Structure formats: structure tokens, C-alpha cells
CSV table of C-alpha atoms in Angstrom, one decimal:
chain,number,residue,atom,x,y,z
V,22,ASN,CA,-41.1,6.3,14.3
V,23,ASP,CA,-38.9,5.9,11.2
V,24,PHE,CA,-36.8,9.0,11.8
V,25,ALA,CA,-36.5,12.1,14.1
V,26,THR,CA,-35.8,15.7,13.5
V,27,ALA,CA,-34.2,18.4,15.6
V,28,ALA,CA,-33.9,22.2,15.5
V,29,GLU,CA,-30.2,21.8,14.8
V,30,VAL,CA,-30.9,19.8,11.6
V,31,VAL,CA,-32.3,22.0,8.8
V,32,SER,CA,-35.2,20.6,6.9
V,33,PRO,CA,-35.3,18.3,4.9
V,34,GLY,CA,-32.6,16.7,7.1
V,35,LYS,CA,-33.5,13.6,9.1
V,36,ILE,CA,-31.9,11.7,12.0
V,37,TYR,CA,-31.9,7.9,12.0
V,38,ALA,CA,-31.1,5.5,14.9
V,39,PRO,CA,-31.0,1.7,15.0
V,40,ASP,CA,-33.8,1.5,17.5
V,41,TYR,CA,-36.3,3.4,15.4
V,42,THR,CA,-38.6,0.7,14.0
V,43,GLY,CA,-41.4,2.6,12.3
V,44,GLY,CA,-41.9,2.8,8.6
V,45,ALA,CA,-44.2,3.6,5.8
V,46,GLY,CA,-47.5,1.8,6.1
V,47,GLY,CA,-46.8,0.5,9.5
V,48,SER,CA,-43.9,-1.7,8.5
V,49,THR,CA,-41.4,-2.6,11.2
V,50,ASN,CA,-37.6,-2.6,11.2
V,51,ALA,CA,-37.5,-0.3,8.2
V,52,THR,CA,-35.0,2.1,9.9
V,53,PRO,CA,-32.4,-0.6,10.7
V,54,ALA,CA,-32.4,-1.7,7.1
V,55,LYS,CA,-32.1,1.8,5.9
V,56,MET,CA,-29.2,2.4,8.3
V,57,THR,CA,-27.4,-0.7,7.1
V,58,ALA,CA,-27.7,0.4,3.5
V,59,ALA,CA,-26.7,4.0,4.4
V,60,GLN,CA,-23.7,2.8,6.4
V,61,ASN,CA,-22.6,0.5,3.5
V,62,ASP,CA,-22.9,3.5,1.1
V,63,ASN,CA,-20.9,5.6,3.6
V,64,ILE,CA,-18.1,3.1,3.8
V,65,THR,CA,-18.0,2.9,0.0
V,66,ALA,CA,-17.8,6.7,-0.3
V,67,TYR,CA,-15.1,6.8,2.4
V,68,ASN,CA,-13.0,4.1,0.7
V,69,ASP,CA,-13.4,5.8,-2.7
V,70,ALA,CA,-12.0,9.1,-1.3
V,71,ALA,CA,-9.3,7.3,0.7
V,72,GLY,CA,-8.3,5.3,-2.4
V,73,ARG,CA,-7.7,8.3,-4.6
V,74,THR,CA,-4.0,8.9,-5.6
V,75,ALA,CA,-2.4,10.9,-2.7
V,76,GLY,CA,-1.6,14.5,-3.3
V,77,THR,CA,2.0,15.5,-4.2
V,78,GLY,CA,4.0,18.7,-4.1
V,79,ALA,CA,1.8,21.6,-2.9
V,80,PHE,CA,-1.0,19.1,-2.3
V,81,LEU,CA,0.9,17.0,0.2
V,82,ASN,CA,0.9,18.2,3.8
V,83,ALA,CA,-0.2,21.7,2.8
V,84,GLY,CA,0.3,24.1,5.6
V,85,THR,CA,2.1,21.3,7.5
V,86,GLY,CA,-1.2,20.2,9.1
V,87,SER,CA,-2.7,23.7,9.6
V,88,LEU,CA,-5.3,25.2,7.3
V,89,ASP,CA,-4.7,28.7,8.7
V,90,GLY,CA,-4.8,31.2,5.9
V,91,LEU,CA,-4.5,28.7,3.1
V,92,THR,CA,-6.2,29.0,-0.3
V,93,LEU,CA,-7.0,25.5,-1.6
V,94,VAL,CA,-7.6,24.9,-5.4
V,95,PRO,CA,-9.3,21.8,-6.8
V,96,GLY,CA,-7.5,18.5,-6.4
V,97,VAL,CA,-6.6,15.8,-4.0
V,98,TYR,CA,-4.8,17.0,-0.8
V,99,THR,CA,-3.2,14.5,1.6
V,100,TRP,CA,-2.1,15.1,5.2
V,101,GLY,CA,-0.2,12.3,6.9
V,102,THR,CA,-1.0,13.7,10.3
V,103,ASN,CA,-3.7,15.6,12.2
V,104,LEU,CA,-5.3,18.7,10.5
V,105,ILE,CA,-6.3,21.8,12.5
V,106,SER,CA,-7.2,25.4,12.1
V,107,SER,CA,-6.7,28.1,14.7
V,108,ALA,CA,-9.4,29.9,16.6
V,109,GLY,CA,-10.9,33.0,15.0
V,110,THR,CA,-10.2,34.5,11.6
V,111,SER,CA,-6.5,33.4,11.7
V,112,GLY,CA,-7.9,29.9,11.2
V,113,ASP,CA,-9.9,30.8,8.1
V,114,VAL,CA,-9.3,28.8,4.9
V,115,THR,CA,-10.4,29.7,1.3
V,116,ILE,CA,-11.6,27.0,-1.0
V,117,SER,CA,-11.1,28.5,-4.5
V,118,GLY,CA,-12.6,27.3,-7.8
V,119,GLY,CA,-15.7,26.9,-9.8
V,120,PRO,CA,-19.0,25.1,-9.2
V,121,ASP,CA,-18.0,21.8,-11.0
V,122,ASP,CA,-14.5,21.6,-9.4
V,123,VAL,CA,-13.8,18.7,-7.0
V,124,PHE,CA,-11.8,18.9,-3.8
V,125,ILE,CA,-10.8,15.8,-1.8
V,126,PHE,CA,-9.0,16.2,1.5
V,127,GLN,CA,-7.5,13.0,2.9
V,128,VAL,CA,-6.6,13.4,6.5
V,129,ALA,CA,-4.7,10.5,8.3
V,130,GLY,CA,-5.3,11.9,11.8
V,131,TYR,CA,-8.1,13.9,13.4
V,132,PHE,CA,-9.6,17.1,11.9
V,133,ARG,CA,-10.4,20.0,14.2
V,134,PRO,CA,-11.4,23.4,12.9
V,135,GLY,CA,-10.9,25.8,15.8
V,136,ASN,CA,-13.4,28.1,17.5
V,137,GLY,CA,-14.7,30.7,15.1
V,138,SER,CA,-12.7,29.5,12.1
V,139,ASN,CA,-14.4,29.7,8.8
V,140,MET,CA,-14.3,28.0,5.4
V,141,ILE,CA,-14.7,30.6,2.6
V,142,LEU,CA,-15.8,29.6,-0.9
V,143,SER,CA,-14.3,31.8,-3.6
V,144,ASN,CA,-14.1,31.9,-7.4
V,145,PRO,CA,-11.3,34.1,-8.6
V,146,ALA,CA,-12.9,34.1,-12.1
V,147,GLY,CA,-15.9,35.8,-10.6
V,148,GLY,CA,-18.4,33.1,-11.6
V,149,ALA,CA,-20.3,30.6,-9.4
V,150,LEU,CA,-18.7,29.4,-6.2
V,151,PRO,CA,-17.5,25.9,-5.5
V,152,ARG,CA,-20.3,23.7,-4.3
V,153,ALA,CA,-20.2,22.0,-1.0
V,154,LYS,CA,-21.4,18.7,-2.5
V,155,ASN,CA,-18.1,18.6,-4.4
V,156,ILE,CA,-15.9,19.0,-1.4
V,157,PHE,CA,-14.9,15.8,0.5
V,158,TRP,CA,-13.2,15.5,3.9
V,159,GLN,CA,-12.0,11.9,4.3
V,160,VAL,CA,-10.8,11.6,7.9
V,161,ALA,CA,-9.1,8.4,9.1
V,162,GLY,CA,-8.3,9.6,12.7
V,163,SER,CA,-10.3,9.5,15.9
V,164,ASP,CA,-12.6,12.4,15.2
V,165,VAL,CA,-13.8,15.5,13.4
V,166,THR,CA,-14.5,18.2,16.0
V,167,LEU,CA,-15.8,21.7,15.0
V,168,GLY,CA,-15.0,24.3,17.6
V,169,THR,CA,-17.6,26.7,18.9
V,170,THR,CA,-19.0,28.8,16.0
V,171,ALA,CA,-16.6,27.2,13.5
V,172,HIS,CA,-18.0,26.8,9.9
V,173,ILE,CA,-17.3,24.0,7.5
V,174,GLU,CA,-18.2,23.3,3.9
V,175,GLY,CA,-18.4,19.9,2.3
V,176,VAL,CA,-19.1,16.2,2.8
V,177,VAL,CA,-17.4,14.8,5.9
V,178,LEU,CA,-16.5,11.1,5.7
V,179,SER,CA,-15.1,10.0,9.1
V,180,VAL,CA,-14.1,6.6,10.5
V,181,GLY,CA,-14.3,8.2,14.0
V,182,PHE,CA,-16.9,10.4,15.5
V,183,ILE,CA,-18.1,13.9,14.4
V,184,THR,CA,-18.9,16.6,16.9
V,185,LEU,CA,-20.3,20.1,16.1
V,186,ASN,CA,-19.9,22.2,19.2
V,187,ALA,CA,-22.3,25.0,20.2
V,188,GLY,CA,-22.9,27.5,17.4
V,189,ALA,CA,-20.9,25.5,14.8
V,190,THR,CA,-22.3,25.4,11.3
V,191,ALA,CA,-21.9,22.9,8.5
V,192,ASN,CA,-23.0,23.3,4.9
V,193,SER,CA,-22.5,19.6,4.8
V,194,ARG,CA,-23.4,16.0,5.1
V,195,LEU,CA,-21.8,14.5,8.2
V,196,LEU,CA,-21.2,10.8,7.7
V,197,ALA,CA,-19.4,9.0,10.6
V,198,GLN,CA,-18.8,5.3,10.9
V,199,THR,CA,-19.4,5.7,14.7
V,200,ALA,CA,-21.4,8.7,15.9
V,201,VAL,CA,-22.4,12.3,15.2
V,202,THR,CA,-23.1,14.8,17.9
V,203,VAL,CA,-24.8,18.0,16.8
V,204,GLY,CA,-24.6,21.1,19.0
V,205,GLY,CA,-24.6,23.5,16.0
V,206,THR,CA,-26.6,23.7,12.7
V,207,VAL,CA,-26.2,21.4,9.7
V,208,THR,CA,-27.6,22.4,6.3
V,209,GLN,CA,-27.7,19.9,3.5
V,210,PRO,CA,-25.6,21.1,0.5
V,211,ALA,CA,-27.5,22.3,-2.5
V,212,PRO,CA,-27.6,19.7,-5.4
């Protein structure tokens, strides 16, 4: 067939693989062509995020590589190393702003939100919350690995692999240049 679905991928999400050869009207090789186009778009998006002017001051190496307890406002953040969050609520991070604000997180190493950590969307003005479609995690390291029952918001652009462990949730698009392993639930961000 052209695509697959899984209980872990919330509708209308679809899973594509290079050996799926179905297509509309019985055409063949539609999926490999779609995957090539999608991967080219993925690389373009990754390069765009990576090419943004690096964060400075409070936006450079915020939390010295740990998201634990941070409140992040709109802008470009840059970490020159790995980025983690601890297990449980001590690893929670708040993304604070409005619905049209853009957050770009450039991570030179891996990104590993810990077991049970959570990303909380907040608007101190009391209006609409930031939207996941405007939050970008550009990860240059080996992997993005969400711990058991961890939650992430935003579009993940990874050179390495992406893994959601059991019970992890993502209000996200997970775009890896290698592989994505889903043991949790992925929901496509609202437009």
C-alpha cells in the first residue's frame, strides 16, 4: 500500500516506508517518490532552523544543557552540547508566549527529555497558548529520545534517530533524517 497507520499515530497521521509501492489509481513507486520529496523538505527545514543566528545572552546554553524548571520565551536558543531534562516534574519546562510566537531550539548534541518530564505551554498575558507548530527543535546530535511518559511540544528536526519510549506523548511532527521509533503517541499539531 501507499502508507500505513498505527494505534500510536493519531489520525490523520500516516507512516511511510521506502518499500511501500502502492498509490492512487494503482500507480507504483508513489511512496518512494513521496519519501524523497518529504526528506528533501525535511532537510530544507532542518537547514533553515540550523542556519538561524545563534542565541546569545540568556538564549545561549540556557540552563547549561538542562531544561529543568526553565521558562522559555520566544526566540532562538542555542546549546553547544547535549540537552536533557530530568525525570519527573523536576524536568518540566515551560514554553511561554502567545499563539503567533516562534521558538527555535538549536541543539548541537542529543536531546533527551527524561521519564515523566513535561513541556507546559503558558501565556502570561492570559490569551491563547503558544502553538506547537511554531516550536522547532533542531537537533544535530545522535538522537532525540523521549523517556517513558515524557511529553514534548513542537516540530522535531533531527539528523539522528527519534525514539518515543512507552507512554511518551508528542504534540509534534517527528522528522528524522534516519529513523523514528514510536512507542508512545504522536498527535499532529493544530494548524
